[in-house]
Each structure stands twice: as structure tokens, then as C-alpha cells.
PDB file of C-alpha atoms in Angstrom:
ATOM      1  CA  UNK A  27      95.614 113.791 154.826  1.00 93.00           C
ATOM      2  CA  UNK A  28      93.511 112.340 151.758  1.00 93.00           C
ATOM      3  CA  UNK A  29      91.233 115.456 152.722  1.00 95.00           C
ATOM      4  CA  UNK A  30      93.529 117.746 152.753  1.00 96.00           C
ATOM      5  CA  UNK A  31      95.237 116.758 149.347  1.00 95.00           C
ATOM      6  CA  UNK A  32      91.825 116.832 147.628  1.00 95.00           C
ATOM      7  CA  UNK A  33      91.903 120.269 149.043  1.00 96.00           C
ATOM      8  CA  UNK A  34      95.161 121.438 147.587  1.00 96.00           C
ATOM      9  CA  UNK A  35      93.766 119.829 144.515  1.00 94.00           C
ATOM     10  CA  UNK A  36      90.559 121.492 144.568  1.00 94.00           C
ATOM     11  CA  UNK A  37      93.207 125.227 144.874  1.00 96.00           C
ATOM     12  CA  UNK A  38      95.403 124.200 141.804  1.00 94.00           C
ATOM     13  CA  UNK A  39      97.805 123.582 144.810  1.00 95.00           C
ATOM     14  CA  UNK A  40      99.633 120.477 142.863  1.00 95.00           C
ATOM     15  CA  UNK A  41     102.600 120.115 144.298  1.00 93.00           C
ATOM     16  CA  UNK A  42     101.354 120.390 148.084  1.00 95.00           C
ATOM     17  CA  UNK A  43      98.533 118.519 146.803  1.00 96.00           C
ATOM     18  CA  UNK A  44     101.119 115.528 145.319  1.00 94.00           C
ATOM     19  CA  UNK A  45     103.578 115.684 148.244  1.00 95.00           C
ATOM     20  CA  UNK A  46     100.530 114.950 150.615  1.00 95.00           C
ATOM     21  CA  UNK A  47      99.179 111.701 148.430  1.00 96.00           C
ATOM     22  CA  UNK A  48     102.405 110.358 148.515  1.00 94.00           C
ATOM     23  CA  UNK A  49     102.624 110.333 152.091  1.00 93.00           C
ATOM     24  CA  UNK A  50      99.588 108.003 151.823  1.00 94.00           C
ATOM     25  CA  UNK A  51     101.363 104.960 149.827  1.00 92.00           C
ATOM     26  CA  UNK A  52     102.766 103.599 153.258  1.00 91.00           C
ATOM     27  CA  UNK A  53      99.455 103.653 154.934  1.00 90.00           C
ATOM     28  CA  UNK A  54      98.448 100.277 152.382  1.00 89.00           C
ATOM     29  CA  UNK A  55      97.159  99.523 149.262  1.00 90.00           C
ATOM     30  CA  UNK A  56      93.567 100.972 149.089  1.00 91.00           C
ATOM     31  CA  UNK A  57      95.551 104.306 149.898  1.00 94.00           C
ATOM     32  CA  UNK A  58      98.492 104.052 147.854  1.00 94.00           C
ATOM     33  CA  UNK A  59      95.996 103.347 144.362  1.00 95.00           C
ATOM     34  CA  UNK A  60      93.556 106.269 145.446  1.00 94.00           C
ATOM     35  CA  UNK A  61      96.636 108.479 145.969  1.00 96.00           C
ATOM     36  CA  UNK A  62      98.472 107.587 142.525  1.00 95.00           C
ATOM     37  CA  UNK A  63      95.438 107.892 140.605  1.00 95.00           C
ATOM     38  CA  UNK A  64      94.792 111.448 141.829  1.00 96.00           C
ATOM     39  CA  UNK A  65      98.964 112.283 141.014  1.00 96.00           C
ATOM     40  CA  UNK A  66      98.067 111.094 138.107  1.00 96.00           C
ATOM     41  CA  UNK A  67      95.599 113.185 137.453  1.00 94.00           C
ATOM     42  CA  UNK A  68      97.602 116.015 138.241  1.00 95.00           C
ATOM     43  CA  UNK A  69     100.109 114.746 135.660  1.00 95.00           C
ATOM     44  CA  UNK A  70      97.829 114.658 133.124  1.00 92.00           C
ATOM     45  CA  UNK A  71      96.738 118.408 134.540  1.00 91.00           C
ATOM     46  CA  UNK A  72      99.854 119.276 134.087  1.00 92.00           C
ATOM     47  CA  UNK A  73     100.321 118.176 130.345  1.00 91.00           C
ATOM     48  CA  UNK A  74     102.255 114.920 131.338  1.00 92.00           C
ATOM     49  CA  UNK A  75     100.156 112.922 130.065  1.00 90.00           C
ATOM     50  CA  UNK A  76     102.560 110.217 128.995  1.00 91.00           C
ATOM     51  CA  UNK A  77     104.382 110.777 131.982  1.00 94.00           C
ATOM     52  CA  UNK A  78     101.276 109.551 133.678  1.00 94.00           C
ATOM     53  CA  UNK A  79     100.301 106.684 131.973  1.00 92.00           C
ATOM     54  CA  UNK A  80     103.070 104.897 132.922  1.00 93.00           C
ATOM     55  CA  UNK A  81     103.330 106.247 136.323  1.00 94.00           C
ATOM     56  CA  UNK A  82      99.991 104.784 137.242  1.00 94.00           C
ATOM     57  CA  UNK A  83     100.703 101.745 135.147  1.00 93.00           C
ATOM     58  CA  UNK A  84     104.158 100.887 136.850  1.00 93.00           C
ATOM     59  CA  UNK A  85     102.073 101.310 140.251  1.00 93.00           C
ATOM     60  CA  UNK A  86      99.201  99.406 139.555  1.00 93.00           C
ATOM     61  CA  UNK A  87     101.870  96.344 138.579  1.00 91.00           C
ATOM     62  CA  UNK A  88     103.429  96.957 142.422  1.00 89.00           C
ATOM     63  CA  UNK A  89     100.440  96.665 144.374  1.00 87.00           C
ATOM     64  CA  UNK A  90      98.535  93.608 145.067  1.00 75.00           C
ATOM     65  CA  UNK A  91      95.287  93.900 141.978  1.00 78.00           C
ATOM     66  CA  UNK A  92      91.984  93.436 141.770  1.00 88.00           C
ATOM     67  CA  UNK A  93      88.917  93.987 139.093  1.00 91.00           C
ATOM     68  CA  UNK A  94      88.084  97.200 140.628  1.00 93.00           C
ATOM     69  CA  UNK A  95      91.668  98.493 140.188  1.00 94.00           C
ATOM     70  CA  UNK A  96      91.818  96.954 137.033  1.00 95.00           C
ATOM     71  CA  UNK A  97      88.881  98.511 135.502  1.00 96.00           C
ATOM     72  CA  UNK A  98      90.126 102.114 137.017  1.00 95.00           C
ATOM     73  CA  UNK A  99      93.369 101.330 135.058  1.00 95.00           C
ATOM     74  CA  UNK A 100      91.279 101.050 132.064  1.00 96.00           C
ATOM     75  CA  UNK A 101      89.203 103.783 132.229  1.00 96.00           C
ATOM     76  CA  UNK A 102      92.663 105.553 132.573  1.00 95.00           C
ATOM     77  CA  UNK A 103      93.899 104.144 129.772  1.00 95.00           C
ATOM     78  CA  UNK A 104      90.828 104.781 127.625  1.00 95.00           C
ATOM     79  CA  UNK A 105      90.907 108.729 128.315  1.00 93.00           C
ATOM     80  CA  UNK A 106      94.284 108.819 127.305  1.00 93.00           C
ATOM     81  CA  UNK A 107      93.254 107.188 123.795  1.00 94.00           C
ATOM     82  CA  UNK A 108      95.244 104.245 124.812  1.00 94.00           C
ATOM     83  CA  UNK A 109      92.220 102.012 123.278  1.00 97.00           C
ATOM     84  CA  UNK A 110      94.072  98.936 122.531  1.00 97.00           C
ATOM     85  CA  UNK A 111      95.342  98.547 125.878  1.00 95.00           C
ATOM     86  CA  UNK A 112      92.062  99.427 128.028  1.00 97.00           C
ATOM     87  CA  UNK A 113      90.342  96.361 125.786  1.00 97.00           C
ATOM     88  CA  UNK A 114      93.106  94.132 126.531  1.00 97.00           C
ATOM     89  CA  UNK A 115      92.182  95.092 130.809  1.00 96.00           C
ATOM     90  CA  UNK A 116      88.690  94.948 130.221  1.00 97.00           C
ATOM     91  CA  UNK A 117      89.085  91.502 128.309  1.00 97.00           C
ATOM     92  CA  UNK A 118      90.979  90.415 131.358  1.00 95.00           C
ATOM     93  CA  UNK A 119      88.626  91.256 133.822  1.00 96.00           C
ATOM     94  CA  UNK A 120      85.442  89.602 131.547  1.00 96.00           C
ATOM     95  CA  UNK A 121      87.161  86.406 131.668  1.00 95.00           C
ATOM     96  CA  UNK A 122      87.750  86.326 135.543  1.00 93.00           C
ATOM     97  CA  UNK A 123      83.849  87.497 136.281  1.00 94.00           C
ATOM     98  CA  UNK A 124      80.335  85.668 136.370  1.00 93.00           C
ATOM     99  CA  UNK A 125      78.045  87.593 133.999  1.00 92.00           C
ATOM    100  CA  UNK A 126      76.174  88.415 137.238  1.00 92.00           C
ATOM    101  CA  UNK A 127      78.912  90.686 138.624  1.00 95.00           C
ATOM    102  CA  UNK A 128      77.987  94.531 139.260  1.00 93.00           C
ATOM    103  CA  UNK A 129      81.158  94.945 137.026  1.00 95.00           C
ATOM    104  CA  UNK A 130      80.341  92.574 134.419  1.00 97.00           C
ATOM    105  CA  UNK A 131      77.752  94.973 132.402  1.00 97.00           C
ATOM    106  CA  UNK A 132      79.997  98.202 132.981  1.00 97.00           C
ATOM    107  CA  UNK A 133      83.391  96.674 131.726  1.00 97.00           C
ATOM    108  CA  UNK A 134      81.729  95.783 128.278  1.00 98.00           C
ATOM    109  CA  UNK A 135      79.969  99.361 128.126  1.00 97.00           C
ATOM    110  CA  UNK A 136      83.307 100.645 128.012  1.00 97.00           C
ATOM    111  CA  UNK A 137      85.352  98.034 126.140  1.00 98.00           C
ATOM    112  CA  UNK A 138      82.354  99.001 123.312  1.00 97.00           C
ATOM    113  CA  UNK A 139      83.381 102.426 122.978  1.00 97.00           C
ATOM    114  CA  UNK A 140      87.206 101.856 123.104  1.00 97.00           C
ATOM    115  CA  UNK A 141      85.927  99.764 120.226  1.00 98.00           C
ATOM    116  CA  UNK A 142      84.028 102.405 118.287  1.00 97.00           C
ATOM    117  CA  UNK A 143      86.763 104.481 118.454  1.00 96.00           C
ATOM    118  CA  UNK A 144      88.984 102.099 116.798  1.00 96.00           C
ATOM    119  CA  UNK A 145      86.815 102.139 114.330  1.00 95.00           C
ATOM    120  CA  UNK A 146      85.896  98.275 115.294  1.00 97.00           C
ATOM    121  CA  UNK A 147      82.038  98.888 115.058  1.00 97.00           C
ATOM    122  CA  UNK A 148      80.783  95.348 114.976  1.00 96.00           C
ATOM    123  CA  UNK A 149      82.770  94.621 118.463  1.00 97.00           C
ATOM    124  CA  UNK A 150      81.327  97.610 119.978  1.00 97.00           C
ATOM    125  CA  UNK A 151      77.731  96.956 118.679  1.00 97.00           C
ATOM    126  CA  UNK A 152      77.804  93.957 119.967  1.00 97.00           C
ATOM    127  CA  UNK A 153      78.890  94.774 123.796  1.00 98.00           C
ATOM    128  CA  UNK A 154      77.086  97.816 124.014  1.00 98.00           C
ATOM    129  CA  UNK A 155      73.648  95.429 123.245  1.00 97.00           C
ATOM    130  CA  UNK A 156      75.286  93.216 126.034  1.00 97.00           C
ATOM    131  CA  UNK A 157      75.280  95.441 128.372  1.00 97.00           C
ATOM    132  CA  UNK A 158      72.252  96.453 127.748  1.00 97.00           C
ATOM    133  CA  UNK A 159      70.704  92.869 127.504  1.00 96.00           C
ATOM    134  CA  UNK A 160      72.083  92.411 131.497  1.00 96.00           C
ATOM    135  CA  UNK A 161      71.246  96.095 132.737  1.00 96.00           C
ATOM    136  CA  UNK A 162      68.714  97.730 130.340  1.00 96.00           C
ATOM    137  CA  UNK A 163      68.235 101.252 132.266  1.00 95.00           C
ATOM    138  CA  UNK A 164      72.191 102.549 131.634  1.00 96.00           C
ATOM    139  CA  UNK A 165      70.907 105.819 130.414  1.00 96.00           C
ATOM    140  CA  UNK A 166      74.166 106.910 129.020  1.00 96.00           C
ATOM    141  CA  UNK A 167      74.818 103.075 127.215  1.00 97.00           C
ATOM    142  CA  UNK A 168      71.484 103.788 125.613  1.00 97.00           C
ATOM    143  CA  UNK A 169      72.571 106.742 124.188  1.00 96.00           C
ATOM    144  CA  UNK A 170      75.957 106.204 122.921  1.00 96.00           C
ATOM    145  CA  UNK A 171      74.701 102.742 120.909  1.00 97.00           C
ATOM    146  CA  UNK A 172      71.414 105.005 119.697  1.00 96.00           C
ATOM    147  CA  UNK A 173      73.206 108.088 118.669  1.00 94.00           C
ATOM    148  CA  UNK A 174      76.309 105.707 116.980  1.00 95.00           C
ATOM    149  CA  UNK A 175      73.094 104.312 114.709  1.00 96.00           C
ATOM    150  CA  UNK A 176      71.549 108.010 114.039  1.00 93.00           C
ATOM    151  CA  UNK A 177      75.213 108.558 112.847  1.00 91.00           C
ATOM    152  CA  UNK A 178      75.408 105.630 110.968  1.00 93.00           C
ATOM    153  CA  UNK A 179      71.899 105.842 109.256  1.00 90.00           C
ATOM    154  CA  UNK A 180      70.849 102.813 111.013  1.00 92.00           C
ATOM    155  CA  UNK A 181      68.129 101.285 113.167  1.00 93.00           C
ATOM    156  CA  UNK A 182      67.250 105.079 113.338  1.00 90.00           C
ATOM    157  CA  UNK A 183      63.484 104.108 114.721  1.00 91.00           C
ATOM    158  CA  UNK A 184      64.763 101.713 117.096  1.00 94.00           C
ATOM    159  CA  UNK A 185      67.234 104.620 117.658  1.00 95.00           C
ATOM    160  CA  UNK A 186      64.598 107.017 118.641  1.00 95.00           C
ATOM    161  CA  UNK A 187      62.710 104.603 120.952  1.00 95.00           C
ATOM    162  CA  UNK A 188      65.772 103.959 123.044  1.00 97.00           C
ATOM    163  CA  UNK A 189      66.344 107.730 123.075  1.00 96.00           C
ATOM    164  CA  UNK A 190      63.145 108.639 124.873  1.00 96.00           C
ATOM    165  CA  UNK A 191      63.915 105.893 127.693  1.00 97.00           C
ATOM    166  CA  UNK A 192      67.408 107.314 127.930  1.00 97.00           C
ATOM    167  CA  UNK A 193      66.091 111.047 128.218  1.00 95.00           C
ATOM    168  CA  UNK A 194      63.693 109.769 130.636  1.00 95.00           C
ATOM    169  CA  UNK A 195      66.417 108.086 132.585  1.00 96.00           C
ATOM    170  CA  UNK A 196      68.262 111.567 132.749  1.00 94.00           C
ATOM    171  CA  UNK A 197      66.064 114.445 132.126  1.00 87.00           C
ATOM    172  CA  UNK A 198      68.645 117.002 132.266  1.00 89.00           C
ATOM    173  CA  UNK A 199      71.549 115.633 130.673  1.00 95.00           C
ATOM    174  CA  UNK A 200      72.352 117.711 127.713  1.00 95.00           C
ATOM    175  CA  UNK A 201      74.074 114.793 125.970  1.00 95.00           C
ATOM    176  CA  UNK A 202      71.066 112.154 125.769  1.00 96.00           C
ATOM    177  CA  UNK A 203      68.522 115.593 125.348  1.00 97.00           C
ATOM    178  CA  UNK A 204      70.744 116.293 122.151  1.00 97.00           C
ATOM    179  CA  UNK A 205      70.510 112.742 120.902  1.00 96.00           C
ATOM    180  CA  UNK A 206      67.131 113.081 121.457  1.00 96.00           C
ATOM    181  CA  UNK A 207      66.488 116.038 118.896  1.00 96.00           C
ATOM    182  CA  UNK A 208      69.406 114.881 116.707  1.00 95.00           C
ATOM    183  CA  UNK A 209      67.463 111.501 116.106  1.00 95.00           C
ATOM    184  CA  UNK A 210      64.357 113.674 115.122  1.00 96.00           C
ATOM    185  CA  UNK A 211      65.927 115.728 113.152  1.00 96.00           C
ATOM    186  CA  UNK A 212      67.026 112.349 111.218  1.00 93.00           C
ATOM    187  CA  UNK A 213      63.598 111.625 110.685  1.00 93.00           C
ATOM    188  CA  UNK A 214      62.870 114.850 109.234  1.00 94.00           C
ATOM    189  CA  UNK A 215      60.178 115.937 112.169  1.00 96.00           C
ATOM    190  CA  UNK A 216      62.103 119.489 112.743  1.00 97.00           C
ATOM    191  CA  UNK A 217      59.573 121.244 114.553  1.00 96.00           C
ATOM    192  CA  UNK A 218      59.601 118.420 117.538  1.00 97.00           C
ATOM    193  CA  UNK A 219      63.446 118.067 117.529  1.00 97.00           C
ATOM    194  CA  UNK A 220      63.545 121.838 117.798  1.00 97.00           C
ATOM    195  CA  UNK A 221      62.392 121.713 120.783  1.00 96.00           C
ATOM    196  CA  UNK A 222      64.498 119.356 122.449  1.00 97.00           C
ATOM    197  CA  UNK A 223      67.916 120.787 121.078  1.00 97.00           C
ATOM    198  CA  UNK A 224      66.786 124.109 122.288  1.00 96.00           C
ATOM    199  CA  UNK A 225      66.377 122.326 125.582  1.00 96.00           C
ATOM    200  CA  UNK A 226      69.774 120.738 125.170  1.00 97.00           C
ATOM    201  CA  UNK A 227      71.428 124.339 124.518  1.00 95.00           C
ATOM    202  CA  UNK A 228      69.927 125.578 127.739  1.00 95.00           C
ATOM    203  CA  UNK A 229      71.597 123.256 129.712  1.00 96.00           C
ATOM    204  CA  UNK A 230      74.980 123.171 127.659  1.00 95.00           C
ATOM    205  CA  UNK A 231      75.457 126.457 125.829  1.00 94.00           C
ATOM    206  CA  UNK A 232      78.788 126.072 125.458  1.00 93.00           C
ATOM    207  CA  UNK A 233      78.708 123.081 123.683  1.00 95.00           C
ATOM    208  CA  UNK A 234      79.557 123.571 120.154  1.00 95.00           C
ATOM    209  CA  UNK A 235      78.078 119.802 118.935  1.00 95.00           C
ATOM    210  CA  UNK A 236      74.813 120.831 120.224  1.00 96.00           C
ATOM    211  CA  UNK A 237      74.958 124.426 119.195  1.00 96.00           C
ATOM    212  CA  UNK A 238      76.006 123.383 115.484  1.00 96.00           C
ATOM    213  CA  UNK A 239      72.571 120.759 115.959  1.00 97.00           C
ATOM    214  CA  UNK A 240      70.229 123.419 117.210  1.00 97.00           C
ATOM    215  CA  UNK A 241      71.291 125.819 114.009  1.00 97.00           C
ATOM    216  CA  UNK A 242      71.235 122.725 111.259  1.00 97.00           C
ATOM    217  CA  UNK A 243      67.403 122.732 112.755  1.00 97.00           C
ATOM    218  CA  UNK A 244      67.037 126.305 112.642  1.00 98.00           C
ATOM    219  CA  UNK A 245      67.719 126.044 109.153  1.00 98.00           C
ATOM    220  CA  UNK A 246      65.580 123.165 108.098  1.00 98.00           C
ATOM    221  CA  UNK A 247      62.574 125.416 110.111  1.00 97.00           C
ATOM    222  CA  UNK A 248      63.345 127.988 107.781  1.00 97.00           C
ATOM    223  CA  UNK A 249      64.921 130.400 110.360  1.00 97.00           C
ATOM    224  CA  UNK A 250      67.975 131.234 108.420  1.00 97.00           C
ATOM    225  CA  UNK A 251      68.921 134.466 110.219  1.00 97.00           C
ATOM    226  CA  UNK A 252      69.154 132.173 114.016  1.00 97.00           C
ATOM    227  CA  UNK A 253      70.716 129.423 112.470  1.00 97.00           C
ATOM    228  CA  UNK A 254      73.856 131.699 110.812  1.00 97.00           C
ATOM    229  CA  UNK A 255      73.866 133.387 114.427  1.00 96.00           C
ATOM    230  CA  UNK A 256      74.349 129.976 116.048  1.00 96.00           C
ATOM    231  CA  UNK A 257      76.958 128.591 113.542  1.00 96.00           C
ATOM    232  CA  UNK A 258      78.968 131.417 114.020  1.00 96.00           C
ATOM    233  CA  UNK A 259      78.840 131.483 117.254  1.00 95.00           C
ATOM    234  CA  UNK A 260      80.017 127.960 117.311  1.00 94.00           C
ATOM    235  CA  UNK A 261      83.186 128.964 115.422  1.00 94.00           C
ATOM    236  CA  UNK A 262      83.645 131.303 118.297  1.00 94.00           C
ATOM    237  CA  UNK A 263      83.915 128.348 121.228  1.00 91.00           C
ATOM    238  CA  UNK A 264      87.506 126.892 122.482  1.00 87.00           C
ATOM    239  CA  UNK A 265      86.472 123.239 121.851  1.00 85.00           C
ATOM    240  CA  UNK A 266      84.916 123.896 118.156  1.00 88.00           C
ATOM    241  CA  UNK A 267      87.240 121.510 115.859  1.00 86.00           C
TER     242      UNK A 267
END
């Protein structure tokens, strides 16, 4: 049945797809919280994204709770914007774990961005170097902490160092690549960070952060016709704000 929903799921098929996961809430727990977080998904698919906040929320306060279903609840949470409320879950499950936990490093990875997108940077600075103090090779941790100091003009060489680990980590992730030639580009050496955001477009063209990088680069390289091509072409991309 779980099989066959993900199916339905997979075809658009929502409401076959949702009529199938509820089925699965009488089979127990571990069933009923897969199945409610994939119908909410399809909520939120559907533009219901209030709608499926609280649906997962009044579940999750039904059946019996754990970290794990905590932190999902979170993460929830957190890609709805709800910050303030994923910090107050990932609080909770901080105080109820050793520091040794599996969990323990990946709850204050994400309690530091809900953070830096409150604005609360000295909160999220300091669990994001937490983290990373407990479980240094979290590629993606590594980059959000180095590319929120080459935004903020800080620690830029530090910055870079961490970058190359992290694009090491994950050669073909276009995020940390773009990081990578972003934090050059900070330092002024535009022929090397050239390279990587040209790398970074070839695995995410349709990115328009990356593409709007690449032509800023373009420019400073003095090749004024490519970079105009690229920046319009940005304005040309669905998820250009």
C-alpha cells in the first residue's frame, strides 16, 4: 500500500495517492507519521500550505513521539518559514540528547539556519561552528556558515579554506561549487573563480543565483558582451526575484 501511494504520488495521482496513506494510520504509528507526512506534502503541493501545517502538527500531538519525529516536525516547520517554532522543537530535542547522539550535530545545523533567517546571526554562528566542532565533514554545514561570512564580509579566508573541503566533500554540487567561485570572486582572483562558477552553471543552468555570479565575473574579466547575455538571461528564469 505505502508502495503504491508513493506511486500515485510519483503520477500527480493525489487523491488516490492520499486515500491510500490514510488507510495506513491503523496499521501503527511508524505508518500513520510516514503516511501524514507524505499528505502533507501533497497539501502543501496543492497550495494548502497552512492547511498542512497544522494537519501534521495536530497528528504528530496524537501519536506516541520521539526525537526522530520531532526533528521531521521541524524540518516541516522550517520549510514552511515557521522559524520560531522549528527552534523551539529543535531546542526540545537538544535538551533530551547526549552531545554524542547521531541527531545531536544535525538538529543544531538546522536550528542555525532557522536562526539566520531570523536574522539572529550570532545564534546561528554559533551552532553552525557546533556542529561542525562534533562532525567536521557536513559538506553542506560548511558551506552555508562559509558562504553566510563571504556575504557578510567576514572571515572571508577562513571562508575560502572551508569551501575547498566542502567542494571536495561534494564535487558536483552546484551549491558548494558556487560558493566556491563566489568566495574567489570576494577576493578579487576572477580568473580562478571563473572557472568554478562556470562549473557551477553546468551543473545548475537554471539557477538564476549562480547565473547572476558567473556574469558579475564575466564582467570583472572584462567580457562585457557574456556577462549582459547572462544577466538577461537571468531575468528570463521563473525563480529570478
Amino acid at each position: 500500500n505505502a508502495l503504491l501511494a508513493e506511486n500515485f504520488l510519483m503520477l500527480k495521482k493525489y487523491d488516490e495517492a492520499r486515500n491510500i496513506y490514510k488507510k495506513l494510520f491503523v496499521v501503527g504509528s511508524f505508518y500513520k507519521w510516514h503516511a501524514s507526512k507524505e499528505i502533507a506534502f501533497i497539501l502543501e503541493t496543492q497550495d494548502k500550505k497552512e492547511e498542512a501545517g497544522n494537519f501534521l502538527s495536530k497528528i504528530y500531538k496524537k501519536i506516541n513521539t520521539n526525537f526522530y519525529r520531532t526533528f521531521d516536525l521541524a524540518n516541516f516547520l522550517r520549510g514552511q518559514e515557521k522559524y520560531e517554532e522549528s527552534i523551539k522543537l529543535y531546542s526540545e530535542i537538544l535538551l533530551k540528547i547526549n552531545k554524542d547522539h547521531k541527531l545531536y550535530p544535525k538538529v543544531l545545523d538546522r536550528r542555525g539556519t532557522a536562526y539566520e533567517r531570523l536574522g539572529k546571526w550570532q545564534l546561528a554562528e554559533k551552532d553552525l561552528l557546533l556542529s561542525l566542532e562534533i562532525q567536521p565533514d557536513q559538506a553542506y554545514t560548511i558551506n552555508y556558515l562559509a558562504y553566510s561570512w563571504i556575504e557578510k564580509d567576514k572571515n572571508t579566508n577562513r571562508a575560502l579554506t572551508m569551501l575547498k573541503k566542502a567542494n571536495n566533500l561534494k564535487e558536483n554540487d552546484g551549491y558548494i561549487t558556487d560558493s566556491l567561485g563566489w568566495a574567489l570572486y570576494k577576493l578579487k582572483n576572477f580568473l580562478e573563480a571563473q572557472i568554478y562558477l562556470q562549473r557551477a552553471i553546468t551543473i545548475m543552468p537554471n539557477d538564476p543565483i549562480i547565473n547572476d555570479h558567473f556574469a558579475d565575473c564575466l564582467w570583472m574579466n572584462n567580457k562585457k558582451l557574456q556577462a549582459r547575455y547572462y544577466w538577461k538571461y537571468v531575468l528570463t528564469l521563473e525563480d529570478t526575484e
